[in-house]
Short mmCIF file of C-alpha atoms and ligand atoms in Angstrom, two decimals:
data_model
loop_
_atom_site.label_atom_id
_atom_site.label_comp_id
_atom_site.label_asym_id
_atom_site.label_seq_id
_atom_site.Cartn_x
_atom_site.Cartn_y
_atom_site.Cartn_z
CA MET A 118 -21.10 -24.00 -11.32
CA GLY A 119 -18.17 -21.86 -10.31
CA ASN A 120 -17.02 -21.10 -6.95
CA LYS A 121 -18.69 -18.37 -5.01
CA VAL A 122 -16.65 -14.90 -4.58
CA ILE A 123 -16.63 -13.59 -1.23
CA GLN A 124 -15.89 -9.86 -1.05
CA VAL A 125 -12.98 -8.74 1.29
CA PHE A 126 -13.87 -5.59 3.16
CA ASP A 127 -10.45 -4.43 4.94
CA THR A 128 -10.87 -2.30 8.05
CA THR A 129 -7.56 -2.07 9.15
CA LEU A 130 -7.50 1.53 8.64
CA ARG A 131 -10.65 1.96 10.76
CA ASP A 132 -11.27 -0.83 13.27
CA GLY A 133 -7.48 -1.85 13.17
CA GLU A 134 -6.58 1.54 13.74
CA GLN A 135 -8.33 2.04 17.04
CA VAL A 136 -5.81 0.26 18.71
CA PRO A 137 -3.99 2.53 21.31
CA GLY A 138 -0.69 3.53 20.06
CA ALA A 139 -0.97 2.29 16.72
CA GLN A 140 -2.37 5.42 15.09
CA LEU A 141 -1.07 6.31 11.65
CA ASN A 142 -0.79 9.83 9.96
CA THR A 143 -2.46 10.57 6.73
CA LEU A 144 0.62 9.56 4.34
CA GLU A 145 1.06 6.42 6.47
CA LYS A 146 -2.64 5.70 5.80
CA ILE A 147 -2.22 6.41 1.93
CA GLU A 148 0.78 3.81 2.05
CA VAL A 149 -1.24 1.16 3.74
CA ALA A 150 -4.42 1.71 1.44
CA GLN A 151 -1.97 1.35 -1.74
CA ALA A 152 -0.91 -1.74 -0.40
CA LEU A 153 -4.25 -3.07 0.31
CA GLU A 154 -5.30 -1.91 -3.24
CA ARG A 155 -2.26 -4.09 -4.68
CA LEU A 156 -3.38 -6.86 -2.22
CA GLY A 157 -6.91 -6.88 -4.02
CA VAL A 158 -9.31 -5.96 -1.30
CA ASN A 159 -12.84 -5.14 -2.63
CA VAL A 160 -13.59 -2.55 0.03
CA ILE A 161 -11.20 -0.48 1.89
CA GLU A 162 -12.81 1.15 5.25
CA ALA A 163 -10.55 4.24 5.54
CA GLY A 164 -11.95 5.68 8.72
CA PHE A 165 -14.63 7.31 10.83
CA PRO A 166 -14.45 10.96 9.26
CA VAL A 167 -16.33 12.68 11.96
CA SER A 168 -14.24 11.44 14.73
CA SER A 169 -11.24 14.13 13.80
CA PRO A 170 -10.01 16.21 11.18
CA MET A 171 -7.46 13.93 10.69
CA ASP A 172 -9.52 11.00 10.16
CA PHE A 173 -11.43 13.23 7.56
CA GLN A 174 -8.27 14.24 5.75
CA SER A 175 -7.05 10.54 5.54
CA VAL A 176 -10.33 9.43 4.11
CA SER A 177 -10.32 12.03 1.56
CA GLU A 178 -6.84 11.72 0.65
CA ILE A 179 -6.98 7.78 0.05
CA CYS A 180 -10.06 8.64 -2.19
CA LYS A 181 -7.93 10.47 -4.40
CA VAL A 182 -5.12 7.77 -4.74
CA VAL A 183 -7.07 4.67 -4.85
CA LYS A 184 -8.62 3.57 -7.77
CA THR A 185 -9.98 -0.08 -7.76
CA PRO A 186 -11.60 -0.49 -4.27
CA THR A 187 -14.69 0.78 -2.89
CA ILE A 188 -13.89 3.45 -0.22
CA CYS A 189 -15.88 3.29 2.83
CA ALA A 190 -16.51 5.76 5.68
CA LEU A 191 -17.72 4.87 9.06
CA THR A 192 -20.74 6.67 10.66
CA ARG A 193 -23.24 6.61 13.41
CA ALA A 194 -26.87 6.76 12.83
CA VAL A 195 -26.51 10.44 12.80
CA GLU A 196 -27.20 12.92 10.35
CA LYS A 197 -24.15 15.11 11.25
CA ASP A 198 -21.82 12.07 10.87
CA ILE A 199 -23.32 11.08 7.53
CA ASP A 200 -22.98 14.63 6.03
CA VAL A 201 -19.25 14.45 6.94
CA ALA A 202 -18.66 10.90 5.63
CA ALA A 203 -20.43 11.96 2.24
CA ASP A 204 -18.17 14.89 2.04
CA SER A 205 -15.02 12.98 2.85
CA LEU A 206 -15.75 10.48 0.16
CA LYS A 207 -16.51 13.17 -2.68
CA HIS A 208 -13.47 12.07 -4.53
CA ALA A 209 -13.99 8.21 -4.54
CA ARG A 210 -14.75 6.48 -7.45
CA TYR A 211 -16.88 4.06 -5.55
CA PRO A 212 -17.81 5.64 -2.47
CA ARG A 213 -19.75 3.74 0.41
CA ILE A 214 -21.08 5.09 3.80
CA HIS A 215 -21.19 2.57 6.54
CA THR A 216 -24.02 3.55 9.25
CA GLY A 217 -25.75 1.78 11.82
CA ILE A 218 -26.83 1.66 15.61
CA GLY A 219 -26.53 -0.98 18.52
CA THR A 220 -29.49 -3.64 18.32
CA SER A 221 -28.66 -5.95 21.21
CA PRO A 222 -30.68 -5.72 24.65
CA TYR A 223 -27.26 -4.32 26.08
CA HIS A 224 -26.74 -1.49 23.67
CA ILE A 225 -30.44 -0.56 23.42
CA GLN A 226 -31.02 -0.54 27.26
CA TYR A 227 -27.66 0.84 28.67
CA LYS A 228 -25.85 2.46 25.71
CA LEU A 229 -28.61 4.05 23.95
CA ASN A 230 -31.47 4.24 26.67
CA SER A 231 -33.98 3.29 23.98
CA THR A 232 -36.44 0.98 22.68
CA ARG A 233 -36.56 -1.50 19.92
CA GLU A 234 -39.03 0.29 17.75
CA GLU A 235 -37.04 3.65 18.22
CA ILE A 236 -33.96 1.69 17.11
CA LEU A 237 -35.40 0.58 13.99
CA GLU A 238 -36.92 3.90 13.11
CA ARG A 239 -33.33 5.47 13.37
CA ALA A 240 -31.94 2.69 11.72
CA VAL A 241 -34.13 3.13 8.69
CA LYS A 242 -33.77 6.87 8.74
CA ALA A 243 -30.01 6.60 8.68
CA VAL A 244 -30.04 4.44 5.86
CA ARG A 245 -32.37 6.66 3.88
CA TYR A 246 -30.40 9.48 4.53
CA ALA A 247 -27.15 8.26 3.51
CA ARG A 248 -28.89 6.95 0.42
CA GLN A 249 -29.37 10.78 -0.39
CA TYR A 250 -25.58 10.94 -1.00
CA VAL A 251 -24.54 7.56 -2.16
CA GLU A 252 -25.86 4.38 -3.98
CA ASP A 253 -23.94 2.13 -1.96
CA VAL A 254 -24.84 2.05 1.80
CA GLN A 255 -23.70 -0.52 4.14
CA PHE A 256 -25.67 -0.79 7.40
CA TYR A 257 -24.31 -2.28 10.74
CA ALA A 258 -26.35 -3.78 13.34
CA GLU A 259 -23.74 -3.56 16.45
CA ASP A 260 -23.60 -6.38 18.57
CA ALA A 261 -25.71 -8.57 16.48
CA GLY A 262 -23.93 -11.51 18.03
CA ARG A 263 -25.99 -10.97 21.07
CA THR A 264 -28.91 -9.48 19.42
CA ASP A 265 -32.31 -11.75 19.19
CA ASN A 266 -32.44 -13.24 15.79
CA ASP A 267 -36.04 -12.24 15.29
CA PHE A 268 -35.40 -8.59 16.21
CA LEU A 269 -32.19 -8.89 14.00
CA ALA A 270 -34.39 -10.07 10.87
CA ARG A 271 -36.64 -7.33 11.50
CA VAL A 272 -33.99 -4.69 11.63
CA VAL A 273 -32.15 -6.27 8.58
CA GLU A 274 -35.66 -6.38 6.51
CA ALA A 275 -36.07 -2.74 7.12
CA VAL A 276 -32.82 -1.22 6.34
CA ILE A 277 -32.92 -3.46 3.10
CA ASP A 278 -36.06 -1.70 2.21
CA ALA A 279 -34.61 1.58 2.77
CA GLY A 280 -32.05 0.94 0.52
CA ALA A 281 -28.88 -0.62 2.41
CA SER A 282 -27.05 -2.81 -0.42
CA VAL A 283 -24.97 -4.52 2.36
CA VAL A 284 -25.87 -5.18 5.87
CA ASN A 285 -23.07 -5.94 8.37
CA ILE A 286 -23.55 -8.48 11.26
CA PRO A 287 -21.06 -7.80 13.82
CA ASP A 288 -19.96 -10.13 17.01
CA THR A 289 -19.16 -6.91 18.24
CA THR A 290 -17.67 -8.67 21.66
CA GLY A 291 -16.16 -11.76 20.20
CA TYR A 292 -18.70 -13.77 22.47
CA THR A 293 -20.34 -15.79 19.94
CA LEU A 294 -19.68 -19.39 19.00
CA PRO A 295 -18.91 -20.71 15.58
CA ALA A 296 -21.77 -23.04 15.22
CA VAL A 297 -24.34 -20.38 16.83
CA PHE A 298 -22.82 -17.31 14.60
CA GLY A 299 -23.31 -19.61 11.32
CA GLU A 300 -27.13 -20.54 12.35
CA LYS A 301 -27.76 -16.57 12.87
CA ILE A 302 -26.73 -16.07 9.40
CA ASN A 303 -28.60 -18.92 8.26
CA TYR A 304 -31.65 -17.65 10.14
CA LEU A 305 -31.59 -14.39 8.38
CA TYR A 306 -31.37 -16.06 4.89
CA ASP A 307 -34.54 -18.13 5.89
CA HIS A 308 -36.51 -15.32 7.74
CA VAL A 309 -35.89 -12.15 5.69
CA PRO A 310 -37.87 -12.19 2.79
CA ASN A 311 -35.94 -9.25 0.95
CA VAL A 312 -32.57 -10.84 1.83
CA ASP A 313 -31.69 -11.60 -1.93
CA LYS A 314 -31.67 -7.61 -2.44
CA ALA A 315 -28.29 -7.08 -0.20
CA ARG A 316 -25.14 -8.77 0.76
CA ILE A 317 -24.85 -10.00 4.03
CA SER A 318 -21.44 -9.16 5.65
CA VAL A 319 -19.66 -10.48 8.65
CA HIS A 320 -17.42 -8.72 11.06
CA CYS A 321 -16.20 -10.74 13.91
CA HIS A 322 -13.79 -9.74 16.98
CA ASN A 323 -11.15 -12.30 18.58
CA ASP A 324 -12.03 -11.72 22.15
CA LEU A 325 -12.29 -15.43 22.66
CA GLY A 326 -9.97 -16.23 19.92
CA MET A 327 -12.88 -17.20 17.65
CA ALA A 328 -12.89 -14.60 15.11
CA THR A 329 -11.67 -16.54 12.25
CA ALA A 330 -13.72 -19.66 13.00
CA ASN A 331 -16.87 -17.44 13.35
CA THR A 332 -16.34 -15.65 9.99
CA VAL A 333 -15.69 -18.99 8.18
CA SER A 334 -18.89 -20.11 9.83
CA GLY A 335 -20.64 -17.08 8.70
CA ILE A 336 -19.32 -17.76 4.99
CA ILE A 337 -20.28 -21.23 4.76
CA ASN A 338 -23.96 -20.15 6.04
CA GLY A 339 -24.41 -17.80 3.15
CA ALA A 340 -22.36 -14.50 4.09
CA GLY A 341 -21.00 -12.62 1.12
CA GLN A 342 -18.69 -10.22 2.55
CA VAL A 343 -15.98 -10.81 4.97
CA GLU A 344 -14.75 -7.56 7.51
CA VAL A 345 -11.09 -8.28 8.43
CA THR A 346 -7.86 -6.60 9.18
CA MET A 347 -4.23 -7.15 8.16
CA ASN A 348 -2.47 -9.55 11.02
CA GLY A 349 -6.02 -9.23 12.79
CA VAL A 350 -5.14 -5.84 14.61
CA GLY A 351 -8.02 -4.23 16.27
CA GLU A 352 -9.09 -3.22 19.40
CA ARG A 353 -8.76 -5.73 22.68
CA ALA A 354 -7.87 -9.11 20.98
CA GLY A 355 -8.23 -7.88 17.42
CA ASN A 356 -10.38 -8.26 14.65
CA THR A 357 -10.61 -11.26 12.18
CA SER A 358 -7.36 -11.63 10.54
CA LEU A 359 -7.54 -11.03 6.37
CA GLU A 360 -4.90 -13.76 5.94
CA GLU A 361 -6.37 -16.21 7.93
CA VAL A 362 -9.63 -16.17 6.31
CA VAL A 363 -8.20 -15.89 2.82
CA MET A 364 -5.78 -18.78 3.17
CA THR A 365 -8.56 -20.87 4.84
CA LEU A 366 -11.01 -20.48 1.72
CA GLU A 367 -7.68 -20.98 -0.47
CA SER A 368 -6.81 -24.19 1.40
CA HIS A 369 -10.17 -25.78 1.71
CA SER A 370 -10.91 -25.65 -2.02
CA ASP A 371 -13.71 -28.28 -1.46
CA LEU A 372 -15.92 -25.30 0.24
CA HIS A 373 -16.04 -23.51 -3.41
CA PHE A 374 -15.12 -20.00 -2.08
CA ASP A 375 -12.62 -17.81 -3.94
CA THR A 376 -11.54 -14.24 -3.16
CA SER A 377 -9.78 -11.57 -5.36
CA ILE A 378 -6.92 -11.47 -2.96
CA GLN A 379 -3.36 -11.68 -4.54
CA THR A 380 -2.03 -14.10 -1.99
CA GLU A 381 1.41 -13.72 -2.72
CA GLN A 382 1.20 -10.11 -1.51
CA ILE A 383 0.04 -11.07 2.09
CA TYR A 384 3.51 -11.04 3.66
CA GLU A 385 4.71 -7.77 2.30
CA THR A 386 1.40 -6.10 3.30
CA SER A 387 1.66 -7.86 6.79
CA ARG A 388 4.98 -6.45 7.30
CA LEU A 389 4.16 -3.17 6.21
CA VAL A 390 1.14 -2.69 8.71
CA SER A 391 3.14 -4.53 11.37
CA ARG A 392 6.20 -1.74 10.81
CA LEU A 393 3.91 1.22 10.36
CA MET A 394 1.66 0.47 13.45
CA ARG A 395 4.53 -0.58 15.36
CA MET A 396 2.70 -3.79 16.36
CA PRO A 397 4.91 -6.56 16.12
CA VAL A 398 3.45 -9.84 14.58
CA GLN A 399 3.47 -12.67 17.21
CA ALA A 400 6.22 -15.48 15.94
CA ASN A 401 3.56 -17.92 16.02
CA LYS A 402 0.79 -16.15 14.06
CA ALA A 403 -0.90 -18.15 11.60
CA ILE A 404 0.26 -17.46 7.88
CA VAL A 405 2.51 -14.40 8.77
CA GLY A 406 4.23 -15.15 12.18
CA ARG A 407 7.90 -15.69 11.93
CA ASN A 408 7.51 -19.28 12.72
CA ALA A 409 4.50 -20.20 10.69
CA PHE A 410 6.78 -21.82 8.08
CA ALA A 411 9.92 -22.73 10.21
CA HIS A 412 10.23 -26.18 10.70
CA SER A 413 12.58 -26.96 13.86
CA SER A 414 12.35 -30.21 14.90
CA GLY A 415 14.55 -33.02 13.07
CA ILE A 416 11.55 -35.23 12.35
CA HIS A 417 9.52 -32.49 10.69
CA GLN A 418 12.59 -31.12 8.80
CA ASP A 419 13.12 -34.40 7.27
CA GLY A 420 9.56 -34.92 6.62
CA VAL A 421 9.57 -31.78 4.90
CA LEU A 422 12.72 -32.37 2.96
CA LYS A 423 10.98 -35.53 1.60
CA HIS A 424 7.85 -34.27 0.79
CA ARG A 425 6.73 -30.76 1.49
CA GLU A 426 3.03 -31.31 2.14
CA ASN A 427 4.07 -33.81 4.85
CA TYR A 428 4.05 -30.92 7.31
CA GLU A 429 3.01 -27.94 5.29
CA ILE A 430 -0.56 -27.24 4.35
CA ILE A 431 0.26 -23.99 2.40
CA ASP A 432 3.59 -23.33 0.43
CA PRO A 433 5.21 -20.33 1.93
CA LYS A 434 5.60 -19.09 -1.49
CA THR A 435 1.73 -18.60 -2.16
CA VAL A 436 1.71 -16.03 0.60
CA GLY A 437 5.00 -14.37 -0.42
CA VAL A 438 7.13 -15.25 2.53
CA PRO A 439 10.80 -14.98 1.57
CA GLU A 440 12.91 -18.25 1.40
CA ASN A 441 13.86 -19.05 4.68
CA SER A 442 17.56 -19.80 3.49
CA MET A 443 17.93 -16.22 2.54
CA VAL A 444 19.86 -14.51 5.37
CA LEU A 445 21.98 -11.32 4.77
CA THR A 446 25.37 -11.00 5.89
CA ALA A 447 28.17 -8.31 5.87
CA ARG A 448 28.85 -9.44 2.43
CA SER A 449 25.47 -8.79 0.95
CA GLY A 450 25.43 -6.23 -1.67
CA ARG A 451 22.82 -3.15 -1.91
CA ALA A 452 20.78 -5.15 -4.65
CA ALA A 453 20.15 -8.05 -2.29
CA PHE A 454 19.54 -5.62 0.49
CA ARG A 455 17.20 -3.56 -1.38
CA HIS A 456 15.30 -6.79 -2.59
CA ARG A 457 14.89 -7.97 1.03
CA MET A 458 13.46 -4.56 2.26
CA LYS A 459 10.94 -4.62 -0.42
CA LYS A 460 9.96 -8.13 0.46
CA LEU A 461 9.56 -6.64 4.20
CA GLY A 462 7.15 -3.87 2.76
CA VAL A 463 10.02 -1.17 2.79
CA THR A 464 10.23 0.65 -0.53
CA VAL A 465 12.61 3.57 -0.30
CA ASN A 466 15.63 4.64 -2.64
CA GLY A 467 18.21 7.11 -2.68
CA ASP A 468 19.91 8.61 0.52
CA LEU A 469 17.36 6.89 2.88
CA LEU A 470 17.82 3.49 1.31
CA GLU A 471 21.91 4.07 1.69
CA GLY A 472 21.32 5.36 5.22
CA TYR A 473 19.50 2.05 6.30
CA TYR A 474 22.40 -0.03 4.38
CA GLN A 475 25.11 1.49 6.17
CA LYS A 476 23.51 0.82 9.34
CA PHE A 477 22.84 -2.84 8.22
CA LEU A 478 26.35 -3.09 7.52
CA GLU A 479 27.24 -2.03 11.08
CA ILE A 480 25.20 -4.81 12.44
CA ALA A 481 26.41 -7.18 10.18
CA ASP A 482 29.89 -6.69 11.23
CA LYS A 483 28.86 -7.33 14.72
CA GLN A 484 26.69 -10.59 13.82
CA LYS A 485 27.19 -13.18 11.60
CA GLN A 486 23.55 -13.23 9.99
CA VAL A 487 20.88 -10.67 9.53
CA ASN A 488 17.54 -11.75 9.82
CA ASP A 489 14.09 -9.83 8.76
CA ASP A 490 13.49 -8.91 12.48
CA HIS A 491 16.80 -7.37 12.52
CA LEU A 492 15.95 -5.29 9.46
CA LEU A 493 12.79 -4.15 10.55
CA ALA A 494 14.10 -2.90 13.48
CA ILE A 495 16.99 -0.83 11.83
CA VAL A 496 14.25 0.81 9.86
CA ALA A 497 11.98 1.66 12.55
CA ASP A 498 15.05 2.93 14.75
CA GLU A 499 16.24 5.04 11.67
CA HIS A 500 12.96 6.28 10.71
CA GLN A 501 12.26 7.32 14.34
CA SER A 502 15.89 9.01 14.71
CA ASN A 503 15.10 11.15 11.50
CA GLU A 504 11.60 12.17 12.66
CA ALA A 505 12.05 12.40 16.48
CA TYR A 506 10.95 15.35 18.34
CA LEU A 507 13.29 14.37 21.23
CA LYS A 508 16.79 13.08 19.84
CA LEU A 509 19.26 11.25 22.03
CA ARG A 510 22.89 12.85 21.43
CA SER A 511 24.92 11.14 24.13
CA LEU A 512 24.71 8.60 27.10
CA ASP A 513 27.24 7.55 29.60
CA VAL A 514 26.48 5.02 31.79
CA THR A 515 28.44 3.88 35.24
CA CYS A 516 27.04 0.96 36.91
CA GLY A 517 28.07 -2.36 38.95
CA ASN A 518 26.91 -4.37 41.36
CA ASN A 519 28.30 -2.66 44.34
CA LYS A 520 27.20 0.94 43.62
CA ASP A 521 24.27 3.21 42.25
CA ALA A 522 24.11 3.41 38.89
CA VAL A 523 24.81 6.98 37.22
CA VAL A 524 23.84 8.26 33.90
CA ASN A 525 24.86 11.29 31.93
CA LEU A 526 22.90 12.08 28.67
CA GLN A 527 22.46 14.65 26.22
CA VAL A 528 19.08 14.88 24.36
CA GLU A 529 18.20 17.51 21.51
CA VAL A 530 15.10 19.26 22.14
CA GLU A 531 13.95 21.47 19.16
CA GLN A 532 17.45 21.98 18.21
CA GLU A 533 18.95 22.71 21.74
CA VAL A 534 21.11 20.21 23.28
CA GLN A 535 20.08 19.50 27.19
CA HIS A 536 22.29 17.60 29.72
CA ALA A 537 20.96 15.89 32.72
CA GLU A 538 22.86 13.57 35.02
CA ALA A 539 20.89 11.08 37.38
CA THR A 540 21.42 8.09 39.78
CA GLY A 541 19.05 5.06 40.26
CA ASN A 542 18.81 1.34 41.40
CA GLY A 543 19.96 0.41 37.98
CA PRO A 544 21.07 1.98 34.76
CA ILE A 545 17.69 2.32 33.16
CA ASP A 546 16.15 3.69 36.17
CA ALA A 547 18.95 6.23 36.18
CA ALA A 548 18.50 7.03 32.43
CA PHE A 549 14.89 7.35 32.99
CA LYS A 550 15.16 9.87 36.00
CA ALA A 551 17.81 11.87 33.71
CA VAL A 552 15.05 11.99 30.89
CA LYS A 553 12.59 13.19 33.47
CA GLN A 554 14.65 16.09 34.43
CA ILE A 555 15.04 17.36 30.86
CA VAL A 556 11.09 16.82 29.86
CA HIS A 557 8.45 15.79 32.70
CA ASN A 558 5.13 16.00 31.60
CA GLY A 559 3.31 14.23 34.56
CA TYR A 560 3.45 10.87 32.87
CA SER A 561 3.79 7.66 34.66
CA LEU A 562 5.54 4.63 32.82
CA ASP A 563 2.92 1.63 32.48
CA GLU A 564 4.87 -0.89 30.51
CA PHE A 565 8.56 -1.70 29.93
CA LEU A 566 9.46 -4.63 27.58
CA VAL A 567 12.99 -5.39 26.40
CA GLN A 568 13.30 -8.31 23.71
CA ALA A 569 16.47 -9.79 21.71
CA ILE A 570 15.76 -10.40 18.31
CA THR A 571 17.63 -13.97 18.00
CA GLY A 572 18.90 -14.36 21.72
CA GLY A 573 22.61 -13.80 21.13
CA SER A 574 24.66 -11.80 23.33
CA ASP A 575 25.54 -9.39 20.55
CA ASP A 576 22.00 -9.32 19.46
CA ILE A 577 19.93 -5.93 18.73
CA GLY A 578 17.55 -5.22 21.64
CA LYS A 579 14.13 -3.94 21.19
CA VAL A 580 12.32 -2.09 23.61
CA HIS A 581 8.68 -1.06 23.75
CA VAL A 582 7.47 1.36 26.51
CA GLN A 583 3.96 2.42 27.34
CA LEU A 584 3.29 6.01 29.16
CA GLU A 585 0.22 7.07 30.64
CA LYS A 586 -1.09 10.72 31.25
CA ASP A 587 -4.55 11.93 31.68
CA LYS A 588 -5.91 8.26 30.94
CA LYS A 589 -4.13 8.26 27.49
CA LEU A 590 -1.45 5.72 26.62
CA TYR A 591 1.52 6.72 24.51
CA TYR A 592 3.97 4.03 23.01
CA GLY A 593 7.39 4.21 22.04
CA PHE A 594 9.74 1.99 20.55
CA GLY A 595 13.99 2.13 20.39
CA SER A 596 16.30 -0.55 19.29
CA ASP A 597 20.20 -0.82 19.80
CA THR A 598 22.87 -3.39 20.28
CA ASP A 599 23.08 -1.28 23.64
CA ILE A 600 19.97 -2.09 25.83
CA ILE A 601 20.21 1.15 27.85
CA THR A 602 20.06 3.17 24.87
CA ALA A 603 17.43 1.28 23.28
CA SER A 604 15.68 1.88 26.32
CA VAL A 605 16.27 5.81 26.37
CA LYS A 606 15.15 5.91 22.50
CA ALA A 607 12.11 4.22 23.34
CA LEU A 608 11.24 6.62 26.30
CA LEU A 609 12.18 9.77 24.24
CA ASP A 610 9.86 8.51 21.26
CA ALA A 611 6.99 8.00 23.64
CA VAL A 612 7.49 11.15 25.35
CA GLY A 613 8.01 13.11 22.05
CA LYS A 614 4.44 11.74 21.19
CA LEU A 615 2.89 12.88 24.47
CA ILE A 616 4.41 16.36 23.88
O1 LIG B 266 -17.30 -4.11 15.97
C1 LIG B 266 -18.20 -3.30 15.58
O2 LIG B 266 -19.56 -3.71 16.00
C2 LIG B 266 -17.85 -2.41 14.59
C3 LIG B 266 -19.09 -1.72 13.98
C4 LIG B 266 -18.73 -0.09 14.32
C5 LIG B 266 -19.13 -1.95 12.43
O3 LIG B 266 -16.72 -2.34 14.46
ZN1 LIG B 267 -15.35 -3.98 14.98
#
């Protein structure tokens, strides 16, 4: 008997994109969707069309350019949502509507102020309504992780009878333990008489760090579809990470599961999502983190050199990780630079590529070696200065240990250069006060994070800031070898978004 093929449902553009500050515009979403198509996912959940005109437009545009995967749109169990989702999917070759409702006691009582019988009725009605538009309807039982198995089985049976082709069992709060989640899936296979007429899908969150374990446990117990995001991005602690589940199934061939994922595309897709969402991948992230294949202790290095599998369970090449040895220097030519950029998910040509290359040469002149993080910082920074609403034109700083810091700066706002001067208890404080003189929109600074890329004193600094206004969060990023400049760029990036 051949391996069972597990369907990969990617929700980077829907659940993943709900992360504050990680929102993508339509063009960026199309770029991610095309990368997901190359990666080989079966379904792309492209958005929640009723939530905003921009979400609607993104789903609709993705349908026009993506050919192979099914395109899915999320709705509540509400007719208006379903109407809008169906409209957004009208150009899709393979459209799917994903509708659903909360089924746990928490959701029924405190969120929906309803009863089990009413929820069952609404679930069935929503599936039937969606079936008028498309053949492929997926139902989600929100907070299924905390839903009694017997009631969940009744819901699953009813929605399959109503025409659902896929039933999603989400562990919405990331509360469930792997064995318990696996038993839940097993229970459904044992107690839902028509379960063979639909595919069971698992959708886990990582609040207790168990999303991948729960998902794999769901697969072992019969689930035929996994709902995942690239790099595990998603609200709170995130969703199940695509690369972790896919590589777990690849590594454990004894489990006899396959997916259609082109694993050598994983690294490139991961970097693209990280860059566009401005969400750095943690260094020790499984599969795609900077250190995932870096062996630093002498014993491990020696062991890997003798036989790679002594310390590596995955060959980095199988997930498209570029050779560790390939670092760029000031002598690297444009071809090597373009090749490396492509590996990092940056496919640009012409003037844009030349601009990045010149910036790279500047950095390479100051440093001996330029690694992937430096390159990504260059791209993020250049992208920002081309697109920015507020552009830093000049910055002068006077500071020292026995005096107040004084900052003079010039910022271009809609082609007009404005000047400000401020003092502060340090250069960053003074610079931020000067920016406030030019644009003060009543925001507060919630978070300010400075990181050096490699740790050398000649390094590029990366700065992330988070502003808050009217309970909404705005993120900004800046990078430069001068840390004050990087900080001001990050602040202007965030303030620009707020405006
Ligand atoms: O986590 C969840 O329950 C969800 C549903 C909307 C599918 O994302
Ligand atoms: Zn979710």
